[in-house]
Every structure is written in C-alpha cells, then in structure tokens.
Coordinates of C-alpha atoms and ligand atoms in Angstrom, one line a residue:
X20 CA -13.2 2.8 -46.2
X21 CA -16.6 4.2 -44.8
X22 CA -16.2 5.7 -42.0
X23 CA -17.5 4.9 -38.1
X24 CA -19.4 7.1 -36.0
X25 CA -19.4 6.0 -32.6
X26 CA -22.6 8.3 -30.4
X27 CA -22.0 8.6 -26.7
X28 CA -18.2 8.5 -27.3
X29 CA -17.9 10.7 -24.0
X30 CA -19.6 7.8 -21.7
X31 CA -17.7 4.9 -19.9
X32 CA -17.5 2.3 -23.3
X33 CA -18.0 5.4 -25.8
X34 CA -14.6 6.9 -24.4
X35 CA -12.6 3.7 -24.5
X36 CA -13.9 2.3 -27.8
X37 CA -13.2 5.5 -29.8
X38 CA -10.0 5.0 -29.2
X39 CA -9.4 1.5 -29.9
X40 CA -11.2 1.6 -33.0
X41 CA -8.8 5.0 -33.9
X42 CA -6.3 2.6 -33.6
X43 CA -7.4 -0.2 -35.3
X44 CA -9.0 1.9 -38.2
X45 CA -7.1 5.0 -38.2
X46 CA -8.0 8.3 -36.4
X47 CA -9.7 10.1 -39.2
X48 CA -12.2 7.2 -40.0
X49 CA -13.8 7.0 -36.3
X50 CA -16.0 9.8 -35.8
X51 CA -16.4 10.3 -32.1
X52 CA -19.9 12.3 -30.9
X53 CA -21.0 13.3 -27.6
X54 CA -24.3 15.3 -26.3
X55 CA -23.5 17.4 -23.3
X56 CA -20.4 16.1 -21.5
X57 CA -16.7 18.0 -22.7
X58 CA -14.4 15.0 -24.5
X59 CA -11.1 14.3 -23.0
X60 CA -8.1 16.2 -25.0
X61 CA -7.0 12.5 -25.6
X62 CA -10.6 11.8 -27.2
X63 CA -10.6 15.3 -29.3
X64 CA -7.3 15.6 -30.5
X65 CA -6.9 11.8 -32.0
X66 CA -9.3 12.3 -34.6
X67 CA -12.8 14.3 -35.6
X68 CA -15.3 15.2 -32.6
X69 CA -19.0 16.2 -33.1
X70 CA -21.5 17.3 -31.1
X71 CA -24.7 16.1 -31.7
X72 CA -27.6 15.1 -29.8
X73 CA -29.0 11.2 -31.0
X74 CA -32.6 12.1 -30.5
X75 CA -32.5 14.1 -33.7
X76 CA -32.7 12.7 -36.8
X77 CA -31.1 15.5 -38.8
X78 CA -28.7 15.9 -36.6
X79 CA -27.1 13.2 -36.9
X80 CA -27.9 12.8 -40.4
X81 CA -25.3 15.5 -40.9
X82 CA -22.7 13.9 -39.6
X83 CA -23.5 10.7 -41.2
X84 CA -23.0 12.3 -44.9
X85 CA -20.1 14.8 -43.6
X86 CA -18.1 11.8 -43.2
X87 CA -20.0 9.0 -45.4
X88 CA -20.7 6.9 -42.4
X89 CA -20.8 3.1 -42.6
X90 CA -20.8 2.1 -39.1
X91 CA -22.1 3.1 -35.7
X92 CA -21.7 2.0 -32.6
X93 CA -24.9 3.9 -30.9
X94 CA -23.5 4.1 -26.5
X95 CA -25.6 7.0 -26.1
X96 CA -27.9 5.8 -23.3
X97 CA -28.9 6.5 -19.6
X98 CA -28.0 3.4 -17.0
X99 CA -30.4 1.7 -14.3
X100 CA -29.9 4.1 -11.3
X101 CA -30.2 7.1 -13.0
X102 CA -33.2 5.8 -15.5
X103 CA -35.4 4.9 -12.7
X104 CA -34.7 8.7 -11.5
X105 CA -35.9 9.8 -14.3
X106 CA -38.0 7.1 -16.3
X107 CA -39.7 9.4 -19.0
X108 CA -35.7 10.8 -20.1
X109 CA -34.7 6.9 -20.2
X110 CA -37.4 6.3 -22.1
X111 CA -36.4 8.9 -24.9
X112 CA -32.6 8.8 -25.0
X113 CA -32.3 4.7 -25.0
X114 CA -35.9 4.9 -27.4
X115 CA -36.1 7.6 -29.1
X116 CA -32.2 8.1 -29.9
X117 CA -32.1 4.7 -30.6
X118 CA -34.9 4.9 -33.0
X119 CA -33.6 8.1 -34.6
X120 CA -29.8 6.0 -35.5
X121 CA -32.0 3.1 -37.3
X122 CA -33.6 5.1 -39.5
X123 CA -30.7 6.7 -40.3
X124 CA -29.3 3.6 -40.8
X125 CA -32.2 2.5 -42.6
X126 CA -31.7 5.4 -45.4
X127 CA -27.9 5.2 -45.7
X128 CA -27.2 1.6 -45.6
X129 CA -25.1 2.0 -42.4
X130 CA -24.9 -1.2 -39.9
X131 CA -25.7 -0.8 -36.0
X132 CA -24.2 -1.8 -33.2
X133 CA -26.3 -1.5 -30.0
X134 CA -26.0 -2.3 -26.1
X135 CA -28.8 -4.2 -24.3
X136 CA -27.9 -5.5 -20.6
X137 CA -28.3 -8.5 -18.0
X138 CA -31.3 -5.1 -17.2
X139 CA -33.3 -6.6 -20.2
X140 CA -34.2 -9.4 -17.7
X141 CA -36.7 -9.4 -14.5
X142 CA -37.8 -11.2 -11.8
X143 CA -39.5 -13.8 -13.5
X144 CA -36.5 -15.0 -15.5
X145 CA -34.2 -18.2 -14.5
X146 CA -32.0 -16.2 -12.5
X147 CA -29.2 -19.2 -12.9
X148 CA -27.7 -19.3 -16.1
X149 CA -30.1 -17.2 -17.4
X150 CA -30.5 -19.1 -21.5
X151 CA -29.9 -16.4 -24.4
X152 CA -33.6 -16.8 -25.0
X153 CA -35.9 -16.8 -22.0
X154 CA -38.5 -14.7 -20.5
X155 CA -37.9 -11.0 -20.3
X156 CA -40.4 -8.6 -18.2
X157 CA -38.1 -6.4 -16.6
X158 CA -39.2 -4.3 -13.6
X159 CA -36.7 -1.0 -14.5
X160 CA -37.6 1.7 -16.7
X161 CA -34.0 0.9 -17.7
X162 CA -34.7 -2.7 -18.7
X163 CA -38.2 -2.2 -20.5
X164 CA -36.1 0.6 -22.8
X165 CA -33.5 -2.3 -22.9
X166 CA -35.9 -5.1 -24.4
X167 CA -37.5 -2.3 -27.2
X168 CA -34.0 -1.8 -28.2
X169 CA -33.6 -5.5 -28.6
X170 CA -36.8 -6.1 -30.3
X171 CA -36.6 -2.8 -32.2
X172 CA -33.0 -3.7 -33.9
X173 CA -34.8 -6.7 -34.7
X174 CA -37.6 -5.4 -36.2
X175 CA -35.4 -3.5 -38.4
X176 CA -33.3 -6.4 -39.5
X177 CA -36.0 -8.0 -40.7
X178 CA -38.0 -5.7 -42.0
X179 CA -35.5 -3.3 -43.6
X180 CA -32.4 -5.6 -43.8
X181 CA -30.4 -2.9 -41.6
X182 CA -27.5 -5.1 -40.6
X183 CA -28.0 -4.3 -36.8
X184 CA -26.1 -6.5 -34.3
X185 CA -26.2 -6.3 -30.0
X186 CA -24.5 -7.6 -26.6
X187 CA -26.1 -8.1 -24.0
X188 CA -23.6 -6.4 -21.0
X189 CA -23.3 -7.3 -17.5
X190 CA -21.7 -4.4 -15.2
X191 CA -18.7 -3.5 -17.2
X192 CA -15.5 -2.6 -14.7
X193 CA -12.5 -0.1 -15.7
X194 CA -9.9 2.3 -14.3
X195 CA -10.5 4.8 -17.4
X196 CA -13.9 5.9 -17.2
X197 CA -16.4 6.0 -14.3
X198 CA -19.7 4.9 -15.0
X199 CA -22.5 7.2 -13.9
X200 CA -26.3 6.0 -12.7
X201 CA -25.6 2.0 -12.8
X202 CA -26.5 -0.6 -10.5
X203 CA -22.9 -2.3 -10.9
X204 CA -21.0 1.2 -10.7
X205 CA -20.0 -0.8 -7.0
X206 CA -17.9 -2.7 -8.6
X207 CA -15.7 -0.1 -10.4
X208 CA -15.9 2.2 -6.8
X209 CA -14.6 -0.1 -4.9
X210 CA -11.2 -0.2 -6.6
X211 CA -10.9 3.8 -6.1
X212 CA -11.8 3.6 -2.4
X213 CA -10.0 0.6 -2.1
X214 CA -6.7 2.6 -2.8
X215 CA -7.7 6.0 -1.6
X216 CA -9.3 4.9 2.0
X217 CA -8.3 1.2 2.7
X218 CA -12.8 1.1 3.2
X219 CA -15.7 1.1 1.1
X220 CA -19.3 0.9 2.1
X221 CA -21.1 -0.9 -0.2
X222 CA -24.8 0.2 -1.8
X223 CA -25.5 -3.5 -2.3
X224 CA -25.8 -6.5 -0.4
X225 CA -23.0 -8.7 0.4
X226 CA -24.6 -11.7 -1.4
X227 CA -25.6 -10.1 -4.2
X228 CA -24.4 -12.4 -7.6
X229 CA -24.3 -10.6 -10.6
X230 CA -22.2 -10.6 -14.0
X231 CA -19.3 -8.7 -14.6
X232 CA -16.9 -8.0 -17.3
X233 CA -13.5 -6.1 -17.5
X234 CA -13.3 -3.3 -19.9
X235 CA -10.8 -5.1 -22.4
X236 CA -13.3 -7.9 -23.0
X237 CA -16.1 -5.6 -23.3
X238 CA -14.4 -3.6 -26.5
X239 CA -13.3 -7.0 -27.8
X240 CA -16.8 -7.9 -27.9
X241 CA -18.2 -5.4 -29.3
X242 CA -15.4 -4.9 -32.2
X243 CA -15.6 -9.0 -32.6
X244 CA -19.1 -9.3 -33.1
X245 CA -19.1 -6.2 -36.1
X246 CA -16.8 -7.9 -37.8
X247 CA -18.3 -11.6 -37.4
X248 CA -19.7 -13.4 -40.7
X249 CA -23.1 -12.3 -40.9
X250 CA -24.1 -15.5 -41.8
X251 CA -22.9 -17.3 -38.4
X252 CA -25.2 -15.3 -36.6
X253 CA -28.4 -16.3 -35.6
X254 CA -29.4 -13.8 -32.7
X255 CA -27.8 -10.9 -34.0
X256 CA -28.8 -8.4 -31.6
X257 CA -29.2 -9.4 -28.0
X258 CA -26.1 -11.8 -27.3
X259 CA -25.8 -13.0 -23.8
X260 CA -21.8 -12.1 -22.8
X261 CA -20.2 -12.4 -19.5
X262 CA -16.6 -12.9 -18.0
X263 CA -17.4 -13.6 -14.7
X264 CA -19.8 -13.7 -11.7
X265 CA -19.4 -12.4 -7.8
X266 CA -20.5 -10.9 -4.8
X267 CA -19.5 -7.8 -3.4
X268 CA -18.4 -10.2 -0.6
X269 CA -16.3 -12.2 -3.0
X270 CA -14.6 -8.6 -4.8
X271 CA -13.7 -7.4 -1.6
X272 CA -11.9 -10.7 -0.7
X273 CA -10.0 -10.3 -4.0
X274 CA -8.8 -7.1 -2.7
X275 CA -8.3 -7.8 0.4
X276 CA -5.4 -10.7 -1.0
X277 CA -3.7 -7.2 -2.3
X278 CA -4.5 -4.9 0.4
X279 CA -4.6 -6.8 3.4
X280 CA -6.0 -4.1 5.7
X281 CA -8.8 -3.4 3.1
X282 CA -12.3 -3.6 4.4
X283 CA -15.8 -3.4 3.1
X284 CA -18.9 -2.7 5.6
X285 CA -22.8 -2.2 3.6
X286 CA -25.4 1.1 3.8
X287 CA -27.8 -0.9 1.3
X288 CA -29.7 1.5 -1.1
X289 CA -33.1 0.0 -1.8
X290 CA -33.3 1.7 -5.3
X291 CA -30.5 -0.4 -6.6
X292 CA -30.2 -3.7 -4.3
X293 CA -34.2 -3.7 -6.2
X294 CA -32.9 -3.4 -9.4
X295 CA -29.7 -6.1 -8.6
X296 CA -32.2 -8.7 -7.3
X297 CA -34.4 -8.5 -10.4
X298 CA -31.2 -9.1 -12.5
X299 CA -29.4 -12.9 -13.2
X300 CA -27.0 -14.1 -10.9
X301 CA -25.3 -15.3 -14.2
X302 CA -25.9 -15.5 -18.1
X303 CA -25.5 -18.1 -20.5
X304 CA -23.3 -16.7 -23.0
X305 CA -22.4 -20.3 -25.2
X306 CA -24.6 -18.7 -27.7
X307 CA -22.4 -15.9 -28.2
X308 CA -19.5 -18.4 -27.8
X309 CA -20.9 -21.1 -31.0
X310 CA -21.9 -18.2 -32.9
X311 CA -18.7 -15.5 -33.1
X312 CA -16.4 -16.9 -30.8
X313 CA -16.8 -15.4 -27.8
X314 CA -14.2 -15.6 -25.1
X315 CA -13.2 -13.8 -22.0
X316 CA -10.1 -13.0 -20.7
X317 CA -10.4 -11.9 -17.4
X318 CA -11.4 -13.5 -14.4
X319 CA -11.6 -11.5 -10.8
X320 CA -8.4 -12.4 -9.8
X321 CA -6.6 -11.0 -13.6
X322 CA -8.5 -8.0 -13.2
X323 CA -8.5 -7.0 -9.6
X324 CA -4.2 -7.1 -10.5
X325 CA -4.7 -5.2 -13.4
X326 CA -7.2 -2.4 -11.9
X327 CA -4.9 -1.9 -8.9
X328 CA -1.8 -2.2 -10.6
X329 CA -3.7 0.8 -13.0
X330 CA -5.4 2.8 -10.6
X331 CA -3.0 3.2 -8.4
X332 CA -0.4 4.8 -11.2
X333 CA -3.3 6.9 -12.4
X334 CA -4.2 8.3 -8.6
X335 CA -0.6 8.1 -7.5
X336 CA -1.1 6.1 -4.9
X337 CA 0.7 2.8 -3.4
X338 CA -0.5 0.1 -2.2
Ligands
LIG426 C1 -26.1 -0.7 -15.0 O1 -25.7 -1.1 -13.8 O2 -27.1 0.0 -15.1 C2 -25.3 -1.1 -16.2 C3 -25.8 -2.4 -16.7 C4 -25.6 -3.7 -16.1 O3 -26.4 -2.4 -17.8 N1 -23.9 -1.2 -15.8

C-alpha cells in the first residue's frame, strides 16, 4: 500500500492519530513528522519518525519519495491563542506549510487531509447552529489562515484534482496530549486541576457556549472522512463536526457530580474570551452526517467519566 505521512505528528491530534492509524495500517506505513518538539518514545519507536519542517517544499518532498507517500494528514499548525501572539508565524505555518503539502500533493498524486475550525467563523456569522455554509469573516489571525486553508484545498481540488478533504474542529478535549495556544485548551485544564487541586480558575466566561469534541470522535472523523466514497461528498473540505456544546459553567457541574468538593471561580483573559465570543455557540454538522456518516459518541457526561477515570491513572491520583 502507499504509505501515510502524517506532519505535526508531535501536536495534540498529530500524536494520537499516528498511532491509531499505526494500528489500523501497520507501523511501517504511517510516517510520523514533527518540526521542533522531541516525539514520545511511544511515537518514535512504533514506526519511522522524520523531522522535517512543512514550510519547505523539498523537505518534505524527500520524505514523500523515501517512503512513496500516498496520504497525509497535514496537523502542523499554530492554534488561536498563540496565532494572535504571533499573527505573521500563523500566517506562514497554517499558509505557507499548508501551501507547500498541496503542491506536493499536486506533483505526486497524494490526497490531503486538512484541519479548519469553528475559528474559520466570526462575528457576523449565525452564532446558533451555525449552517455548513454561511458567512465567514473571522476576526483571528488564526481563523483568516483557517478560511485560506479551506478555500485553498478547494482551489486545488478543482483546479488540480488533488483529492483534498477537511473538518471543521470545535475544541478537541483529551487526557493524552495537552493542547498548547487554543481558546478551548480550558476545557482540557480543567480536568488536570480538577484532580490535582479540587479548583480551577477559568480564562473564560462562565456562559461562554462553544463546541467540543472528545479525542476518540475526533480521530474517528478524520480516519472516516479519508476513507468516505469520494463521490458522496459534496463539501469535501470544510465539514462542520461537533459532539457536543457547553459552558464552562455546565463542565464544571459535570465534574462537580464526580468530585463533589470541586469548584471553578473566573480571572477572564480578554485575548481569548475575544476570540470565544467571535466563535459559534454551536455548528450544524448534518452535512457531515448525510454525506459520510458522521456520528459522535461522546456526550459531557461519557467523557467527563472517561477523562477522570484516565487522568487520574495517568497522574496517580484518586478521586
Ligand atoms: C483553538 O482553541 O484554537 C482550537 C480550535 C477550536 O481550533 N482548539
């Protein structure tokens, strides 16, 4: 079989899809990469590591005919906190690196899978079930990268008949990885603290409604949509996906069934409660659903169990 190359396989999805695909496809035929970051022993001793950085063309053009590439999953991006820190490095690694892999893709008949987020929208979309095609003028350096990417994969579908294919992600929760730089990173915090302290102070507002997905669903997805009939699909690269919608109000009270004493109390950081309230308080994913059979399955309550029951074997802590 070709092989897959999966870029920004150190990052919070890179990390866990490498490994899921490993074993779904067999270690030697996913090709993990990472820029900077040092790759668990898990991640480099299950199957080939490379680094390489995105941005560059030949760089990862030697990787793609070292191992006759077929597939890749292109993770390598910055998030919303960190990208409005640093708008002009957003701009190139989500851009540039992303423009780099479809070329690449482009010349060696590889097909793309690419991230976009509930970020490609702004403040003047429906914020209520946002629909899979609506307005999109985000106000985040993060979100205007997000929208090229969409319209760029596009661009090459049509043009070039590169068989690229997208999500849109809400805030994506785990007990493997940490995210680093996003505006939903609360959610995954608050687990940690919620174990570690009994107390977390919150960077966001207690009524602030966004989407959310569990890790499991978010691999699913991905893996699910590569391997959907091509001809089913009719948005190919921008799919609206959720699994569920709260507050930080409403997370905490999910804990606070487990850990009774847990409490939550707010230190709001205008930077990212900004960047939440320009985002959807919830998507409509029944595109995704009708086209390749989306489906979810965890809800707050399934994953709050499941990242407590986790969390606390990984930090040895009870609870
Ligand atoms: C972020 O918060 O930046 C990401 C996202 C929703 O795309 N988790």
């Amino acid at each position: 079989m070709k092989k897959i190359l999966v870029t920004g396989a150190v990052g919070q999805i890179g990390s866990e899809l490498t490994l899921v695909l490993r074993k779904k496809y067999g270690n030697d035929n996913v090709i993990a990469c990472g820029h900077s970051k040092q790759p668990s022993d898990e991640l480099k001793n299950s199957g080939p590591f490379e680094f390489l950085d995105a941005r560059n063309y030949a760089e990862v053009e030697t990787v793609v005919k070292k191992y006759d590439i077929g597939v890749i999953y292109h993770l390598a991006a910055l998030l919303s906190a960190v990208g409005e820190a640093k708008p002009q490095l957003a701009w190139d690694i989500n851009v540039n690196g992303l423009v780099a892999v479809l070329e690449i893709a482009r010349n060696y008949g590889c097909s793309v899978f690419t991230p976009s987020s509930i970020g490609a929208f702004g403040p003047s979309t429906p914020k209520k079930n946002t629909p899979q095609d609506t307005i999109q003028r985000p106000t985040s350096m993060y979100g205007v990268t997000k929208v090229a990417g969409e319209i760029l994969c596009d661009y090459y579908f049509l043009k070039f008949k590169v068989d690229t294919r997208g999500l849109r992600y809400p805030g994506i929760i785990s007990y493997v990885s940490p995210p680093g730089g996003g505006t939903t990173d609360y959610a995954v915090d608050i687990y940690y603290k919620a174990l570690e302290n009994k107390k977390y102070t919150c960077f966001l507002k207690a009524d602030t409604r966004l989407d959310m997905m569990y890790m499991p669903d978010a691999l699913n997805a991905a893996i699910n949509l590569m391997e959907a009939d091509p001809a089913k699909l009719k948005h190919r690269n921008a799919f609206n996906v959720t699994a569920m919608n709260f507050t930080p109000e409403q997370i905490a009270k999910a804990i606070k069934k487990k850990i009774p004493d847990f409490k939550i109390d707010y230190e709001i950081d205008p930077v990212r409660q900004g960047i939440a309230d320009s985002w959807p308080d919830n998507m409509d994913d029944s595109a995704a659903r009708k086209e390749w059979g989306w489906k979810p399955e965890y809800d707050l309550a399934k994953m709050t169990d499941d990242m407590l029951l986790n969390l606390s074997k990984k930090l040895n802590l009870k609870y």
